Coordinates of C-alpha atoms and ligand atoms in Angstrom, one line a residue:
M1 CA -0.1 0.0 0.0
T2 CA 1.5 3.6 -0.9
Q3 CA 2.2 5.3 2.4
T4 CA 0.7 9.0 2.1
L5 CA 0.3 9.6 5.4
S6 CA 2.7 10.2 8.6
P7 CA 2.3 7.4 11.2
F8 CA 1.1 9.9 13.7
A9 CA -1.6 11.3 11.2
A10 CA -2.6 7.6 10.5
D11 CA -3.0 7.1 14.2
I12 CA -5.1 10.0 14.7
L13 CA -7.3 9.0 12.0
G14 CA -7.5 5.7 13.6
I15 CA -8.6 7.3 16.9
V16 CA -11.2 9.3 15.3
G17 CA -12.8 6.4 13.7
A18 CA -12.7 4.2 17.1
V19 CA -14.2 7.2 18.8
I20 CA -16.9 7.6 16.0
Y21 CA -17.9 3.9 16.6
L22 CA -17.7 3.8 20.3
G23 CA -20.0 7.1 20.2
A24 CA -22.5 5.7 17.7
Y25 CA -22.9 2.5 19.9
A26 CA -23.2 4.5 23.1
A27 CA -25.7 6.8 21.4
L28 CA -27.6 3.6 20.2
Q29 CA -27.6 1.9 23.6
L30 CA -28.7 5.0 25.1
G31 CA -31.8 5.4 23.0
L32 CA -30.5 8.5 21.2
I33 CA -30.5 7.1 17.9
R34 CA -32.0 4.4 15.7
G35 CA -30.5 1.0 14.9
N36 CA -32.1 0.9 11.8
G37 CA -31.7 4.5 10.5
Y38 CA -29.5 6.4 8.4
L39 CA -27.4 7.9 10.9
Y40 CA -26.3 4.8 12.8
A41 CA -25.5 3.4 9.1
S42 CA -23.7 6.7 8.2
L43 CA -21.7 7.0 11.4
N44 CA -20.4 3.3 11.1
L45 CA -19.5 4.0 7.5
V46 CA -17.4 7.3 8.4
A47 CA -16.1 5.2 11.4
A48 CA -14.9 2.3 9.3
G49 CA -13.6 4.7 6.7
F50 CA -11.5 6.6 9.3
V51 CA -10.1 3.2 10.7
L52 CA -9.3 2.0 7.3
A53 CA -7.1 5.1 6.6
G54 CA -5.7 4.9 10.0
M55 CA -4.3 1.5 8.7
S56 CA -2.3 3.1 5.8
H57 CA 0.6 3.2 8.1
R58 CA 0.1 -0.6 9.9
F59 CA -2.0 -2.7 7.7
Y60 CA -4.0 -5.5 9.7
P61 CA -5.7 -7.9 7.2
A62 CA -8.4 -9.0 9.7
A63 CA -9.3 -5.5 10.7
A64 CA -9.2 -4.1 7.1
I65 CA -11.6 -6.9 6.1
I66 CA -14.1 -5.8 9.2
Q67 CA -14.0 -2.3 7.8
V68 CA -14.6 -2.9 4.3
V69 CA -17.5 -5.4 5.2
I70 CA -19.0 -2.5 7.6
I71 CA -18.8 -0.3 4.9
A72 CA -20.4 -2.5 2.6
I73 CA -23.2 -3.4 4.8
S74 CA -23.9 0.4 5.7
V75 CA -24.3 1.1 1.9
I76 CA -26.5 -1.6 1.5
G77 CA -28.5 -0.6 4.3
M78 CA -28.9 2.8 3.3
A79 CA -29.6 1.8 -0.2
R80 CA -32.3 -0.5 1.3
L81 CA -33.9 2.6 3.2
L82 CA -34.1 4.9 0.4
I83 CA -35.5 2.3 -2.1
L84 CA -38.0 1.5 0.6
S85 CA -39.2 4.7 1.3
R86 CA -39.2 5.7 -2.3
A87 CA -41.3 2.8 -3.2
I88 CA -44.0 3.8 -0.5
R89 CA -47.1 5.4 -1.8
F90 CA -49.7 7.7 0.4
S91 CA -53.3 8.5 -0.6
P92 CA -53.9 12.3 -0.1
E93 CA -55.8 11.6 3.2
E94 CA -52.7 9.5 4.5
Q95 CA -50.5 12.3 3.3
Q96 CA -52.4 14.8 5.3
M97 CA -52.7 12.6 8.5
H98 CA -48.9 11.9 8.3
A99 CA -47.9 15.5 8.0
A100 CA -50.3 16.6 10.6
K101 CA -50.2 14.0 13.3
F102 CA -46.9 12.0 13.0
P103 CA -44.6 14.4 11.0
E104 CA -41.7 12.7 12.4
L105 CA -42.4 9.2 11.8
S106 CA -40.5 7.5 9.0
R107 CA -42.3 6.8 5.8
I108 CA -41.9 2.9 6.4
A109 CA -43.7 3.2 10.0
A110 CA -46.4 5.6 8.9
R111 CA -47.2 3.0 5.9
R112 CA -47.3 0.2 8.5
L113 CA -49.6 2.3 10.4
F114 CA -52.0 2.9 7.8
D115 CA -51.7 -0.6 6.6
S116 CA -52.9 -1.9 10.2
G117 CA -56.2 0.3 10.1
L118 CA -59.1 1.1 7.5
W119 CA -60.3 4.3 6.1
L120 CA -64.0 4.5 6.3
D121 CA -66.8 6.8 5.9
A122 CA -70.1 7.2 8.1
E123 CA -73.3 9.7 8.1
A124 CA -73.9 12.6 10.3
G125 CA -75.8 11.0 13.4
T126 CA -73.6 8.1 13.8
T127 CA -72.4 7.2 17.3
L128 CA -68.7 6.4 17.1
M129 CA -67.9 6.0 21.1
R130 CA -70.2 5.8 24.1
E131 CA -69.3 7.3 27.5
G132 CA -68.4 4.6 29.9
E133 CA -68.1 1.8 27.2
T134 CA -64.6 0.6 26.4
H135 CA -64.1 1.4 22.5
G136 CA -60.7 0.4 22.0
V137 CA -60.0 2.2 18.8
L138 CA -58.4 5.5 17.5
I139 CA -59.8 7.6 15.1
Y140 CA -58.6 10.2 13.2
L141 CA -61.1 12.3 11.5
A142 CA -60.0 13.3 7.9
S143 CA -63.3 15.2 7.2
G144 CA -66.4 15.9 9.0
A145 CA -67.1 17.0 12.7
A146 CA -68.2 15.1 15.7
D147 CA -70.3 16.3 18.8
I148 CA -69.0 15.6 22.2
Y149 CA -71.4 14.6 25.1
S150 CA -70.6 14.0 28.6
A151 CA -73.3 13.1 31.1
G152 CA -75.8 13.9 28.2
K153 CA -74.6 17.6 27.9
H154 CA -72.9 18.7 24.7
V155 CA -69.3 19.7 25.8
G156 CA -67.4 20.4 22.6
T157 CA -67.1 19.7 18.8
V158 CA -64.1 18.1 17.3
E159 CA -63.4 19.1 13.8
D160 CA -61.6 17.4 11.1
G161 CA -57.8 16.8 11.5
N162 CA -58.1 15.6 15.1
F163 CA -58.1 12.2 16.8
L164 CA -61.2 10.7 18.5
G165 CA -60.5 8.0 21.3
E166 CA -57.0 9.0 22.0
M167 CA -57.7 9.7 25.6
T168 CA -58.4 5.9 26.3
V169 CA -57.2 4.0 23.5
L170 CA -53.7 2.8 24.7
Q171 CA -55.0 1.9 28.2
N172 CA -58.1 0.2 26.6
E173 CA -60.1 1.9 29.4
P174 CA -63.9 3.4 29.1
A175 CA -64.4 6.3 26.8
T176 CA -64.6 9.5 28.7
A177 CA -67.4 11.0 26.6
T178 CA -70.1 10.0 23.8
V179 CA -68.9 10.7 20.3
V180 CA -71.8 11.4 17.5
L181 CA -70.9 12.4 14.2
A182 CA -72.0 15.9 13.5
R183 CA -71.5 16.1 9.8
D184 CA -71.0 13.1 7.3
A185 CA -67.2 12.2 7.8
D186 CA -64.1 10.3 6.4
Y187 CA -62.0 9.0 8.9
F188 CA -59.2 6.3 9.9
R189 CA -60.0 4.0 12.3
I190 CA -57.1 1.7 14.0
E191 CA -57.7 -0.8 16.8
G192 CA -55.7 -0.2 20.2
A193 CA -54.1 -3.5 20.1
K194 CA -52.7 -3.0 16.8
L195 CA -51.4 0.6 17.9
R196 CA -49.6 -1.2 21.0
R197 CA -48.1 -3.9 18.8
L198 CA -46.8 -1.4 16.4
G199 CA -45.2 0.6 19.3
A200 CA -43.8 -2.6 20.8
R201 CA -42.2 -3.5 17.5
D202 CA -40.3 -0.1 17.3
P203 CA -39.7 1.9 20.6
E204 CA -39.3 4.8 18.4
V205 CA -42.6 4.6 16.8
R206 CA -44.3 3.7 20.2
V207 CA -43.0 7.5 21.2
Q208 CA -44.3 9.1 18.1
I209 CA -47.8 7.5 18.9
E210 CA -47.8 8.6 22.5
N211 CA -46.8 12.1 21.5
A212 CA -49.5 12.4 19.0
L213 CA -51.9 11.4 21.1
S214 CA -51.2 13.5 24.2
R215 CA -50.6 16.7 22.0
D216 CA -54.4 16.3 20.8
T217 CA -55.6 15.7 24.4
R218 CA -53.7 19.0 25.5
L219 CA -55.1 21.0 22.8
K220 CA -58.6 19.7 23.6
L221 CA -57.9 20.6 27.3
V222 CA -56.7 24.3 26.2
S223 CA -59.8 24.7 24.2
A224 CA -62.2 23.3 26.8
N225 CA -60.5 25.6 29.1
S226 CA -60.9 28.6 27.0
R227 CA -64.6 27.7 26.6
L228 CA -65.1 27.6 30.4
G229 CA -63.0 30.4 30.8
R230 CA -65.3 32.4 28.4
G231 CA -68.5 31.2 30.3
S232 CA -67.0 32.0 33.9
P233 CA -68.6 35.2 35.6
V234 CA -65.7 35.6 38.2
D235 CA -62.0 36.0 37.8
P236 CA -60.6 34.0 41.0
S237 CA -57.1 35.7 40.7
Ligands
CMP301 N1 -64.2 18.0 26.0 C1 -63.9 17.4 25.1 N2 -63.4 18.2 23.9 C2 -63.0 17.4 22.8 N3 -63.1 16.1 22.6 C3 -63.4 15.1 23.6 C4 -63.7 15.7 24.9 N4 -63.8 14.9 25.9 C5 -63.7 13.6 25.0 N5 -63.2 14.0 24.0 C6 -63.2 12.9 23.0 O1 -64.1 12.1 23.1 C7 -63.3 10.8 23.2 C8 -64.0 9.5 24.0 O2 -63.2 8.5 23.9 P1 -61.9 8.7 24.7 O3 -62.3 9.2 26.0 O4 -61.0 7.6 24.3 O5 -61.5 10.2 23.9 C9 -62.1 11.0 24.0 C10 -61.8 12.5 23.0 O6 -61.3 11.9 21.8

């Protein structure tokens, strides 16, 4: 091999490679990065490149083979991800739901989520959930609107672009309210058991789902607070 680097520079490159390898592995174990994403593959690729360059001074065939194979595996892994995510197609409704509710979910995981549920439509007046009964589903209202009743009283209206059932679906507990469609609706419906299975398969997906559900609940709470606040005759502060 033609020696273009000084022994010192070669050692530094090798050490940088080792630091990147170890940093990537530590980040993986600490849950900071995903093992099946572009980042982990590219860190391994770069680390292998540095270690290989570091061997221009002292060449070890076994270590060189490992680096070359790691580079090849990383390239194949990234190419696979690219091909899979390019091949994935979404309907306009799925695209809209992905952007609005799960913007950070990979296209592959989002496809898996949509394939686990159904797109349905229903007429105004349809009861989707009953207070006190376990519905075990999550609904995303793509169009239409739903009235929310608690103890028989109208407490709010959920417009399109929002979830229904997000408060109890993961825990499989009784619904906190009754949900009746106020307008004809198109919606996505997925069973809680399937949502939990998707989350158990990939912790990153679980976090994205939990975040999306709690974000919706928070927005509903803010909106309910502001409605109650408008109706309140006294400011207690
Ligand atoms: N005050 C509210 N405003 C808007 N939506 C609500 C309100 N209370 C309950 N819901 C929705 O009604 C659903 C009934 O089932 P969940 O309790 O699972 O999740 C609930 C929310 O999606």
